[in-house]
Amino acid sequence: MNDLPFAARMARNLIHVCRDGALATLDTSGHPHASHVATATMIDGAPLLLVSALAVHTQNMQRDARASLLFVSPDVDGDTNTRARVSLVGDVAPVDDVDAARMRFLRRHPDAAMYAGFADFGFWRFTPRSAHLVAGFGRITDLAADDLLAPAGMAAALASSDEGAVSHMNSDHADALKLMAEVLAEAPEGEWQSVGIDPLGIDMVRTGPGPQTSARVEYDEPVGDGMALRKALVALTKRARASLQTA
Amino acid sequence: MNDLPFAARMARNLIHVCRDGALATLDTSGHPHASHVATATMIDGAPLLLVSALAVHTQNMQRDARASLLFVSPDVDGDTNTRARVSLVGDVAPVDDVDAARMRFLRRHPDAAMYAGFADFGFWRFTPRSAHLVAGFGRITDLAADDLLAPAGMAAALASSDEGAVSHMNSDHADALKLMAEVLAEAPEGEWQSVGIDPLGIDMVRTGPGPQTSARVEYDEPVGDGMALRKALVALTKRARASLQTA
């Protein structure tokens, strides 16, 4: 693929929309080990893991920070080789801001509240250094960390708005979330709740009956404070309404 | 889990029923790399891959045979940490018997016929040395290669019966396949076709409309020739009929 912005958006979409991935770590002998992990994202878009110290992959990560994380688009019928996927290569480390990590992870995985407080469970950040996107059969793009993550300064500045913005959207703007998910992200109809904002976009999950589905919509421009975020979300909602009226 | 035969059967079921997995290989610097691969199984139950020499994982496998392969049970709603999965640790090598590999892989992935003959595509065998089964939250069992694979002698002896048995079952015993899949494997209703037999069991896929689903049923005893296979399949069909009548 030659359209780098499109490929980068597709990779970010996979990272944010998938709720689990395959983690590759190294065992004591340097042999690779593939395991299943539940995932969320940090405010800058880096994958966030909640793992038990008793798990093999955690013991591997404690010895060697080198890891890889694979996200695959939801199953399709037909050839599994046509599924879009992204392989991230990077390093893992326990998160610094555990409170922010817990909030973001539990919004994405409410069932994890049951064990997130266990003494042996901890939050880890996966910092990607590069990524390899296979958008489908033969459609391959190599991406850099800058293509996947929001600028660190903007992420840090927006962090204080995360909790308030998400709860405000969920309590007062369910209609706007529904428009953004169904019209802009072309996701299935239902009730939609936000599970996180970041400098580049907003993540949502469909609640209620039926299979759990996620959607992400990105703003026109990155945002680095609450005011810019508010304007970006209003602009997205207007775009969704306009798109509905011309449909 | 203390029930090793149950855990081993669950691990084999994941290997055979999943049509794709996450492969962990090592890059030039020894950094782990996670990627998506379509999978089938060899006659002894070892995972079988069809990969392009141009792909990153293939270049990794050509340099270093050490690999790991993760199979995860189909998505469920609720906590993704409750999904059963098995991490295999082992070694990869190009297959010796390319004709048998092609037959077994294409029965599982008919769409791959389009590119299976391309010069850069090749079949690789993943030989597991050990496995780590997570049957659900905290239900963990370590398994050996013998728990996953059929005895080599039986697999070699049964190989000559594979093609004939599968096509005979599919053309003449669709009713038996349907009973085995729906009654014994408790899979959804539909039309069922066999995609492979092995010394321990028979693999089936649901054809026709709706999402693609797979099922596996194992015999009471391992089989090592066509006659024993025939008896084992008759016994399974009878058991399914009896189960229906007493239901």
Short mmCIF file of C-alpha atoms in Angstrom, two decimals:
data_model
loop_
_atom_site.label_atom_id
_atom_site.label_comp_id
_atom_site.label_asym_id
_atom_site.label_seq_id
_atom_site.Cartn_x
_atom_site.Cartn_y
_atom_site.Cartn_z
CA MET A 1 0.00 0.00 0.00
CA ASN A 2 1.31 3.46 -0.87
CA ASP A 3 -1.18 5.46 1.19
CA LEU A 4 0.71 5.74 4.48
CA PRO A 5 -1.90 7.84 6.35
CA PHE A 6 -4.58 5.29 5.43
CA ALA A 7 -2.36 2.37 6.52
CA ALA A 8 -1.48 4.11 9.80
CA ARG A 9 -5.17 4.76 10.53
CA MET A 10 -5.98 1.12 9.78
CA ALA A 11 -3.21 -0.05 12.15
CA ARG A 12 -4.42 2.29 14.92
CA ASN A 13 -7.94 1.07 14.34
CA LEU A 14 -6.87 -2.55 14.86
CA ILE A 15 -4.96 -1.66 18.05
CA HIS A 16 -7.93 0.21 19.51
CA VAL A 17 -10.83 -1.93 18.31
CA CYS A 18 -9.41 -5.35 19.21
CA ARG A 19 -9.97 -6.27 22.84
CA ASP A 20 -7.32 -8.99 22.79
CA GLY A 21 -4.15 -9.89 20.96
CA ALA A 22 -1.37 -12.45 20.70
CA LEU A 23 1.76 -11.61 22.65
CA ALA A 24 5.17 -13.00 21.70
CA THR A 25 7.77 -13.05 24.48
CA LEU A 26 11.06 -14.89 25.06
CA ASP A 27 11.47 -17.80 27.48
CA THR A 28 14.57 -18.51 29.59
CA SER A 29 16.34 -20.11 26.61
CA GLY A 30 15.47 -17.30 24.17
CA HIS A 31 12.76 -19.43 22.54
CA PRO A 32 9.70 -17.44 21.39
CA HIS A 33 6.44 -17.96 23.31
CA ALA A 34 3.01 -16.95 21.93
CA SER A 35 0.19 -16.26 24.38
CA HIS A 36 -3.26 -14.70 24.55
CA VAL A 37 -3.70 -11.33 26.29
CA ALA A 38 -6.62 -9.01 26.95
CA THR A 39 -5.73 -5.50 25.78
CA ALA A 40 -6.76 -1.88 26.11
CA THR A 41 -4.87 1.29 25.17
CA MET A 42 -3.05 4.01 27.12
CA ILE A 43 -3.93 7.68 26.48
CA ASP A 44 -1.22 7.88 23.75
CA GLY A 45 -2.50 4.75 21.99
CA ALA A 46 0.11 2.29 23.32
CA PRO A 47 -1.35 -1.14 24.10
CA LEU A 48 -2.05 -1.81 27.77
CA LEU A 49 -2.03 -5.30 29.34
CA LEU A 50 -3.29 -6.65 32.66
CA VAL A 51 -1.39 -9.84 33.50
CA SER A 52 -0.78 -12.13 36.44
CA ALA A 53 2.75 -12.51 37.78
CA LEU A 54 2.06 -16.26 37.78
CA ALA A 55 1.58 -16.36 33.98
CA VAL A 56 4.36 -17.59 31.70
CA HIS A 57 4.34 -14.42 29.57
CA THR A 58 4.71 -12.21 32.66
CA GLN A 59 7.70 -14.20 33.88
CA ASN A 60 9.14 -13.84 30.38
CA MET A 61 8.51 -10.07 30.35
CA GLN A 62 10.13 -9.67 33.75
CA ARG A 63 13.36 -11.20 32.40
CA ASP A 64 13.36 -9.71 28.90
CA ALA A 65 11.43 -6.60 27.81
CA ARG A 66 11.47 -7.49 24.12
CA ALA A 67 8.01 -8.45 22.87
CA SER A 68 5.68 -8.40 19.89
CA LEU A 69 1.92 -7.97 19.85
CA LEU A 70 -0.43 -9.08 17.09
CA PHE A 71 -3.92 -7.70 16.50
CA VAL A 72 -6.19 -9.41 13.95
CA SER A 73 -9.48 -8.04 12.65
CA PRO A 74 -12.56 -10.01 13.70
CA ASP A 75 -13.16 -13.35 11.99
CA VAL A 76 -14.61 -13.41 8.52
CA ASP A 77 -15.93 -16.23 6.46
CA GLY A 78 -13.79 -17.25 3.55
CA ASP A 79 -10.03 -17.03 3.42
CA THR A 80 -8.48 -16.21 6.80
CA ASN A 81 -5.47 -14.83 4.89
CA THR A 82 -7.60 -11.84 3.87
CA ARG A 83 -8.03 -10.70 7.51
CA ALA A 84 -6.33 -7.39 8.26
CA ARG A 85 -3.70 -7.64 11.00
CA VAL A 86 -0.85 -5.68 12.46
CA SER A 87 2.29 -7.04 14.16
CA LEU A 88 3.81 -4.58 16.61
CA VAL A 89 7.44 -4.97 17.63
CA GLY A 90 8.49 -3.20 20.81
CA ASP A 91 9.22 -3.36 24.50
CA VAL A 92 7.12 -3.92 27.59
CA ALA A 93 7.35 -2.36 31.05
CA PRO A 94 5.10 -2.03 34.09
CA VAL A 95 3.03 1.16 33.78
CA ASP A 96 3.93 4.24 35.83
CA ASP A 97 0.42 5.63 36.30
CA VAL A 98 -1.47 2.61 37.63
CA ASP A 99 -4.66 4.58 38.40
CA ALA A 100 -5.00 5.83 34.82
CA ALA A 101 -4.19 2.35 33.48
CA ARG A 102 -6.81 0.73 35.72
CA MET A 103 -9.47 3.22 34.64
CA ARG A 104 -8.76 2.77 30.94
CA PHE A 105 -8.45 -1.02 31.17
CA LEU A 106 -11.62 -1.56 33.23
CA ARG A 107 -13.71 0.62 30.92
CA ARG A 108 -12.69 -1.76 28.12
CA HIS A 109 -12.92 -4.95 30.26
CA PRO A 110 -15.44 -4.40 33.07
CA ASP A 111 -15.31 -8.12 34.00
CA ALA A 112 -11.64 -7.71 34.91
CA ALA A 113 -12.65 -5.64 37.96
CA MET A 114 -13.06 -9.00 39.71
CA TYR A 115 -9.30 -9.70 39.66
CA ALA A 116 -7.60 -6.40 38.68
CA GLY A 117 -6.96 -5.73 42.37
CA PHE A 118 -5.36 -9.10 43.11
CA ALA A 119 -1.82 -8.72 44.44
CA ASP A 120 -0.30 -10.76 41.63
CA PHE A 121 -1.96 -8.75 38.82
CA GLY A 122 -0.22 -5.79 37.26
CA PHE A 123 -0.61 -3.39 34.32
CA TRP A 124 2.03 -3.38 31.61
CA ARG A 125 2.59 -0.95 28.77
CA PHE A 126 3.64 -2.20 25.33
CA THR A 127 5.64 0.54 23.62
CA PRO A 128 5.80 -0.16 19.89
CA ARG A 129 8.99 0.65 18.01
CA SER A 130 7.67 -0.42 14.61
CA ALA A 131 4.74 -2.22 13.04
CA HIS A 132 4.07 -4.47 10.08
CA LEU A 133 0.54 -4.10 8.69
CA VAL A 134 -0.97 -6.76 6.44
CA ALA A 135 -4.17 -5.10 5.28
CA GLY A 136 -5.19 -8.18 3.30
CA PHE A 137 -3.62 -10.58 0.87
CA GLY A 138 -0.33 -8.96 -0.26
CA ARG A 139 -1.27 -5.45 0.96
CA ILE A 140 1.67 -4.80 3.27
CA THR A 141 2.99 -1.60 4.89
CA ASP A 142 5.77 -1.04 7.41
CA LEU A 143 4.97 1.63 9.97
CA ALA A 144 6.94 3.59 12.57
CA ALA A 145 6.01 4.27 16.20
CA ASP A 146 4.97 7.82 15.20
CA ASP A 147 2.34 6.36 12.89
CA LEU A 148 0.74 4.47 15.81
CA LEU A 149 1.03 6.74 18.84
CA ALA A 150 -0.17 10.26 19.55
CA PRO A 151 2.52 12.89 20.29
CA ALA A 152 3.60 12.41 23.91
CA GLY A 153 2.97 16.05 24.86
CA MET A 154 -0.59 16.03 23.58
CA ALA A 155 -1.28 12.71 25.29
CA ALA A 156 0.01 13.99 28.61
CA ALA A 157 -2.00 17.21 28.31
CA LEU A 158 -5.21 15.35 27.41
CA ALA A 159 -4.92 12.75 30.20
CA SER A 160 -6.68 14.99 32.72
CA SER A 161 -9.71 15.26 30.39
CA ASP A 162 -10.10 11.50 29.78
CA GLU A 163 -12.35 10.52 32.68
CA GLY A 164 -14.57 13.62 32.49
CA ALA A 165 -14.98 13.53 28.71
CA VAL A 166 -15.88 9.84 28.63
CA SER A 167 -18.44 10.08 31.42
CA HIS A 168 -19.91 13.29 29.93
CA MET A 169 -20.28 11.66 26.49
CA ASN A 170 -21.84 8.54 28.01
CA SER A 171 -24.32 10.31 30.25
CA ASP A 172 -25.31 13.24 28.00
CA HIS A 173 -24.45 12.37 24.40
CA ALA A 174 -25.46 8.78 23.72
CA ASP A 175 -27.10 10.02 20.51
CA ALA A 176 -23.82 11.52 19.27
CA LEU A 177 -21.90 8.31 20.10
CA LYS A 178 -24.49 6.27 18.21
CA LEU A 179 -24.12 8.53 15.15
CA MET A 180 -20.33 8.43 15.27
CA ALA A 181 -20.23 4.64 15.62
CA GLU A 182 -22.95 3.72 13.14
CA VAL A 183 -22.54 6.44 10.50
CA LEU A 184 -18.83 7.31 10.59
CA ALA A 185 -17.39 3.94 11.67
CA GLU A 186 -20.11 1.98 9.83
CA ALA A 187 -20.56 -0.25 12.87
CA PRO A 188 -23.75 -2.25 13.61
CA GLU A 189 -26.77 -0.54 15.16
CA GLY A 190 -27.19 -0.58 18.93
CA GLU A 191 -26.50 1.41 22.04
CA TRP A 192 -22.96 2.81 22.11
CA GLN A 193 -20.78 3.91 25.01
CA SER A 194 -17.33 5.48 24.92
CA VAL A 195 -14.54 3.51 26.59
CA GLY A 196 -11.76 6.02 26.00
CA ILE A 197 -10.60 9.15 24.23
CA ASP A 198 -7.11 9.96 23.06
CA PRO A 199 -5.47 12.78 21.08
CA LEU A 200 -6.37 11.13 17.76
CA GLY A 201 -9.83 9.65 18.30
CA ILE A 202 -12.57 8.16 20.43
CA ASP A 203 -13.13 4.44 21.17
CA MET A 204 -16.63 3.02 21.64
CA VAL A 205 -18.26 -0.32 22.44
CA ARG A 206 -21.77 -1.49 21.63
CA THR A 207 -23.62 -2.39 24.80
CA GLY A 208 -26.65 -4.56 25.39
CA PRO A 209 -27.62 -7.85 23.72
CA GLY A 210 -25.77 -9.37 20.79
CA PRO A 211 -22.05 -9.89 20.24
CA GLN A 212 -19.72 -7.28 21.72
CA THR A 213 -18.56 -4.91 18.99
CA SER A 214 -16.11 -2.02 19.10
CA ALA A 215 -15.67 1.05 16.93
CA ARG A 216 -13.20 3.91 16.66
CA VAL A 217 -13.52 7.28 14.99
CA GLU A 218 -10.63 9.69 14.57
CA TYR A 219 -10.88 13.50 14.59
CA ASP A 220 -9.81 15.72 11.69
CA GLU A 221 -6.82 16.96 13.69
CA PRO A 222 -5.05 15.69 16.85
CA VAL A 223 -6.22 17.38 20.06
CA GLY A 224 -4.14 18.26 23.13
CA ASP A 225 -6.64 19.74 25.59
CA GLY A 226 -10.24 19.47 26.73
CA MET A 227 -11.45 22.44 24.67
CA ALA A 228 -9.98 21.11 21.42
CA LEU A 229 -11.42 17.68 22.24
CA ARG A 230 -14.88 19.15 22.71
CA LYS A 231 -14.69 20.95 19.35
CA ALA A 232 -13.41 17.80 17.63
CA LEU A 233 -16.29 15.69 18.98
CA VAL A 234 -18.87 18.32 17.97
CA ALA A 235 -17.34 18.39 14.47
CA LEU A 236 -17.54 14.60 14.18
CA THR A 237 -21.17 14.60 15.29
CA LYS A 238 -22.02 17.29 12.72
CA ARG A 239 -20.25 15.33 10.01
CA ALA A 240 -22.23 12.19 10.92
CA ARG A 241 -25.54 14.13 10.83
CA ALA A 242 -24.69 15.69 7.47
CA SER A 243 -23.76 12.28 6.11
CA LEU A 244 -27.14 10.90 7.26
CA GLN A 245 -29.07 13.73 5.58
CA THR A 246 -27.34 13.33 2.24
CA ALA A 247 -27.63 9.54 2.30
CA MET B 1 -6.53 -29.07 36.07
CA ASN B 2 -5.69 -32.56 37.30
CA ASP B 3 -7.43 -34.48 34.52
CA LEU B 4 -4.59 -34.82 32.02
CA PRO B 5 -6.52 -36.85 29.38
CA PHE B 6 -9.26 -34.19 29.41
CA ALA B 7 -6.71 -31.36 29.12
CA ALA B 8 -4.88 -33.15 26.30
CA ARG B 9 -8.15 -33.67 24.40
CA MET B 10 -9.03 -30.00 24.86
CA ALA B 11 -5.60 -28.96 23.53
CA ARG B 12 -5.91 -31.27 20.50
CA ASN B 13 -9.40 -29.92 19.91
CA LEU B 14 -8.10 -26.33 19.80
CA ILE B 15 -5.29 -27.29 17.40
CA HIS B 16 -7.69 -29.08 15.04
CA VAL B 17 -10.74 -26.84 15.25
CA CYS B 18 -9.00 -23.47 14.87
CA ARG B 19 -8.31 -22.54 11.27
CA ASP B 20 -5.73 -19.93 12.18
CA GLY B 21 -3.30 -19.13 14.95
CA ALA B 22 -0.68 -16.65 16.11
CA LEU B 23 2.90 -17.62 15.28
CA ALA B 24 5.85 -16.33 17.28
CA THR B 25 9.21 -16.39 15.50
CA LEU B 26 12.57 -14.66 16.04
CA ASP B 27 13.84 -11.78 13.91
CA THR B 28 17.49 -11.19 12.93
CA SER B 29 18.24 -9.63 16.32
CA GLY B 30 16.52 -12.41 18.32
CA HIS B 31 13.51 -10.17 19.01
CA PRO B 32 10.18 -12.05 19.08
CA HIS B 33 7.74 -11.42 16.21
CA ALA B 34 4.03 -12.31 16.39
CA SER B 35 2.12 -12.92 13.15
CA HIS B 36 -1.14 -14.36 11.86
CA VAL B 37 -1.09 -17.72 10.05
CA ALA B 38 -3.72 -19.94 8.47
CA THR B 39 -3.37 -23.48 9.84
CA ALA B 40 -4.36 -27.07 9.17
CA THR B 41 -2.99 -30.30 10.66
CA MET B 42 -0.73 -33.11 9.40
CA ILE B 43 -1.90 -36.73 9.69
CA ASP B 44 -0.24 -37.00 13.15
CA GLY B 45 -1.89 -33.82 14.41
CA ALA B 46 1.08 -31.46 14.03
CA PRO B 47 0.07 -27.99 12.83
CA LEU B 48 0.62 -27.31 9.14
CA LEU B 49 1.26 -23.83 7.70
CA LEU B 50 1.21 -22.45 4.15
CA VAL B 51 3.38 -19.34 3.99
CA SER B 52 4.99 -17.09 1.43
CA ALA B 53 8.78 -16.86 1.30
CA LEU B 54 8.26 -13.07 1.11
CA ALA B 55 6.57 -12.93 4.53
CA VAL B 56 8.49 -11.77 7.59
CA HIS B 57 7.68 -14.93 9.58
CA THR B 58 8.96 -17.18 6.78
CA GLN B 59 12.25 -15.30 6.61
CA ASN B 60 12.46 -15.68 10.39
CA MET B 61 11.72 -19.44 10.18
CA GLN B 62 14.36 -19.90 7.48
CA ARG B 63 17.02 -18.47 9.81
CA ASP B 64 15.83 -19.95 13.13
CA ALA B 65 13.54 -22.98 13.52
CA ARG B 66 12.41 -22.06 17.03
CA ALA B 67 8.77 -20.99 17.08
CA SER B 68 5.60 -20.93 19.15
CA LEU B 69 2.01 -21.24 17.96
CA LEU B 70 -1.07 -20.04 19.82
CA PHE B 71 -4.61 -21.29 19.23
CA VAL B 72 -7.51 -19.50 20.92
CA SER B 73 -11.11 -20.74 21.06
CA PRO B 74 -13.61 -18.66 19.08
CA ASP B 75 -14.63 -15.31 20.52
CA VAL B 76 -17.11 -15.19 23.36
CA ASP B 77 -18.94 -12.30 24.90
CA GLY B 78 -17.84 -11.36 28.34
CA ASP B 79 -14.31 -11.69 29.68
CA THR B 80 -11.79 -12.58 26.97
CA ASN B 81 -9.61 -14.06 29.75
CA THR B 82 -12.06 -16.96 30.01
CA ARG B 83 -11.31 -18.08 26.42
CA ALA B 84 -9.57 -21.46 26.25
CA ARG B 85 -6.19 -21.33 24.51
CA VAL B 86 -3.09 -23.39 24.03
CA SER B 87 0.47 -22.16 23.45
CA LEU B 88 2.63 -24.68 21.62
CA VAL B 89 6.41 -24.42 21.83
CA GLY B 90 8.37 -26.25 19.17
CA ASP B 91 10.27 -26.13 15.90
CA VAL B 92 9.32 -25.51 12.30
CA ALA B 93 10.60 -27.10 9.10
CA PRO B 94 9.45 -27.37 5.49
CA VAL B 95 7.28 -30.50 5.08
CA ASP B 96 8.69 -33.61 3.42
CA ASP B 97 5.47 -34.88 1.82
CA VAL B 98 4.24 -31.81 -0.04
CA ASP B 99 1.39 -33.67 -1.81
CA ALA B 100 -0.15 -34.88 1.47
CA ALA B 101 0.31 -31.45 3.02
CA ARG B 102 -1.37 -29.72 0.06
CA MET B 103 -4.33 -32.14 0.21
CA ARG B 104 -4.85 -31.68 3.94
CA PHE B 105 -4.35 -27.90 3.84
CA LEU B 106 -6.66 -27.27 0.88
CA ARG B 107 -9.47 -29.37 2.35
CA ARG B 108 -9.33 -26.99 5.34
CA HIS B 109 -8.73 -23.82 3.28
CA PRO B 110 -10.22 -24.31 -0.20
CA ASP B 111 -9.68 -20.60 -1.02
CA ALA B 112 -5.93 -21.13 -0.69
CA ALA B 113 -5.95 -23.19 -3.91
CA MET B 114 -5.66 -19.82 -5.68
CA TYR B 115 -2.10 -19.25 -4.41
CA ALA B 116 -0.94 -22.61 -2.96
CA GLY B 117 0.85 -23.33 -6.23
CA PHE B 118 2.71 -20.00 -6.41
CA ALA B 119 6.49 -20.52 -6.51
CA ASP B 120 7.08 -18.51 -3.34
CA PHE B 121 4.53 -20.44 -1.26
CA GLY B 122 5.55 -23.45 0.78
CA PHE B 123 4.17 -25.83 3.42
CA TRP B 124 5.78 -25.90 6.84
CA ARG B 125 5.31 -28.33 9.69
CA PHE B 126 5.22 -27.10 13.28
CA THR B 127 6.47 -29.90 15.56
CA PRO B 128 5.41 -29.18 19.14
CA ARG B 129 7.80 -30.10 21.94
CA SER B 130 5.49 -28.96 24.74
CA ALA B 131 2.28 -27.05 25.29
CA HIS B 132 0.76 -24.75 27.88
CA LEU B 133 -3.05 -25.01 28.05
CA VAL B 134 -5.11 -22.28 29.70
CA ALA B 135 -8.58 -23.81 29.76
CA GLY B 136 -10.09 -20.70 31.31
CA PHE B 137 -9.31 -18.33 34.13
CA GLY B 138 -6.62 -20.06 36.25
CA ARG B 139 -7.23 -23.54 34.79
CA ILE B 140 -3.72 -24.31 33.55
CA THR B 141 -2.06 -27.56 32.43
CA ASP B 142 1.37 -28.22 30.93
CA LEU B 143 1.37 -30.90 28.24
CA ALA B 144 4.00 -32.92 26.40
CA ALA B 145 4.28 -33.59 22.67
CA ASP B 146 2.86 -37.11 23.24
CA ASP B 147 -0.34 -35.54 24.57
CA LEU B 148 -0.84 -33.62 21.33
CA LEU B 149 0.34 -35.91 18.54
CA ALA B 150 -0.69 -39.41 17.46
CA PRO B 151 1.99 -42.13 17.62
CA ALA B 152 4.21 -41.72 14.54
CA GLY B 153 3.80 -45.33 13.42
CA MET B 154 0.02 -45.18 13.47
CA ALA B 155 0.03 -41.83 11.65
CA ALA B 156 2.31 -43.20 8.91
CA ALA B 157 0.19 -46.32 8.54
CA LEU B 158 -3.08 -44.36 8.36
CA ALA B 159 -1.81 -41.79 5.83
CA SER B 160 -2.73 -43.98 2.86
CA SER B 161 -6.36 -44.13 4.09
CA ASP B 162 -6.80 -40.36 4.56
CA GLU B 163 -7.96 -39.32 1.09
CA GLY B 164 -10.22 -42.32 0.53
CA ALA B 165 -11.83 -42.19 3.98
CA VAL B 166 -12.58 -38.48 3.77
CA SER B 167 -14.10 -38.66 0.31
CA HIS B 168 -16.10 -41.80 1.22
CA MET B 169 -17.50 -40.14 4.37
CA ASN B 170 -18.36 -36.97 2.45
CA SER B 171 -20.05 -38.69 -0.48
CA ASP B 172 -21.82 -41.55 1.31
CA HIS B 173 -22.15 -40.68 5.01
CA ALA B 174 -23.20 -37.05 5.35
CA ASP B 175 -25.83 -38.22 7.85
CA ALA B 176 -23.17 -39.82 10.07
CA LEU B 177 -20.98 -36.70 9.92
CA LYS B 178 -23.98 -34.56 10.88
CA LEU B 179 -24.69 -36.82 13.88
CA MET B 180 -21.07 -36.85 15.01
CA ALA B 181 -20.73 -33.07 14.73
CA GLU B 182 -24.08 -32.05 16.20
CA VAL B 183 -24.63 -34.77 18.80
CA LEU B 184 -21.12 -35.76 19.92
CA ALA B 185 -19.29 -32.43 19.38
CA GLU B 186 -22.40 -30.38 20.26
CA ALA B 187 -21.76 -28.15 17.24
CA PRO B 188 -24.48 -26.05 15.52
CA GLU B 189 -26.88 -27.67 13.07
CA GLY B 190 -26.07 -27.62 9.37
CA GLU B 191 -24.48 -29.67 6.63
CA TRP B 192 -21.16 -31.17 7.70
CA GLN B 193 -18.18 -32.37 5.66
CA SER B 194 -15.01 -34.07 6.85
CA VAL B 195 -11.75 -32.20 6.18
CA GLY B 196 -9.40 -34.80 7.62
CA ILE B 197 -9.00 -37.95 9.65
CA ASP B 198 -6.08 -38.89 11.88
CA PRO B 199 -5.29 -41.75 14.28
CA LEU B 200 -7.16 -40.04 17.13
CA GLY B 201 -10.21 -38.44 15.52
CA ILE B 202 -12.05 -36.86 12.62
CA ASP B 203 -12.21 -33.14 11.77
CA MET B 204 -15.31 -31.61 10.19
CA VAL B 205 -16.48 -28.21 8.93
CA ARG B 206 -20.02 -26.92 8.58
CA THR B 207 -20.71 -25.98 4.98
CA GLY B 208 -23.33 -23.71 3.46
CA PRO B 209 -24.67 -20.39 4.74
CA GLY B 210 -23.81 -18.91 8.13
CA PRO B 211 -20.46 -18.52 9.83
CA GLN B 212 -17.86 -21.22 9.16
CA THR B 213 -17.72 -23.61 12.12
CA SER B 214 -15.47 -26.58 12.79
CA ALA B 215 -15.87 -29.65 14.96
CA ARG B 216 -13.71 -32.59 16.00
CA VAL B 217 -14.68 -35.94 17.46
CA GLU B 218 -12.15 -38.45 18.78
CA TYR B 219 -12.52 -42.24 18.67
CA ASP B 220 -12.53 -44.46 21.74
CA GLU B 221 -9.09 -45.84 20.81
CA PRO B 222 -6.35 -44.64 18.41
CA VAL B 223 -6.49 -46.30 14.97
CA GLY B 224 -3.57 -47.28 12.74
CA ASP B 225 -5.17 -48.68 9.59
CA GLY B 226 -8.19 -48.29 7.35
CA MET B 227 -10.11 -51.21 8.88
CA ALA B 228 -9.74 -49.91 12.44
CA LEU B 229 -10.71 -46.43 11.22
CA ARG B 230 -13.88 -47.79 9.64
CA LYS B 231 -14.85 -49.57 12.86
CA ALA B 232 -14.09 -46.47 14.94
CA LEU B 233 -16.29 -44.26 12.74
CA VAL B 234 -19.15 -46.80 12.85
CA ALA B 235 -18.85 -46.92 16.66
CA LEU B 236 -18.99 -43.10 16.89
CA THR B 237 -22.07 -42.99 14.66
CA LYS B 238 -23.80 -45.61 16.80
CA ARG B 239 -22.94 -43.73 19.95
CA ALA B 240 -24.40 -40.53 18.46
CA ARG B 241 -27.63 -42.35 17.47
CA ALA B 242 -27.95 -43.91 20.93
CA SER B 243 -27.41 -40.54 22.53
CA LEU B 244 -30.16 -39.05 20.36
CA GLN B 245 -32.63 -41.80 21.30
CA THR B 246 -32.04 -41.48 25.02
CA ALA B 247 -32.16 -37.66 24.91
#
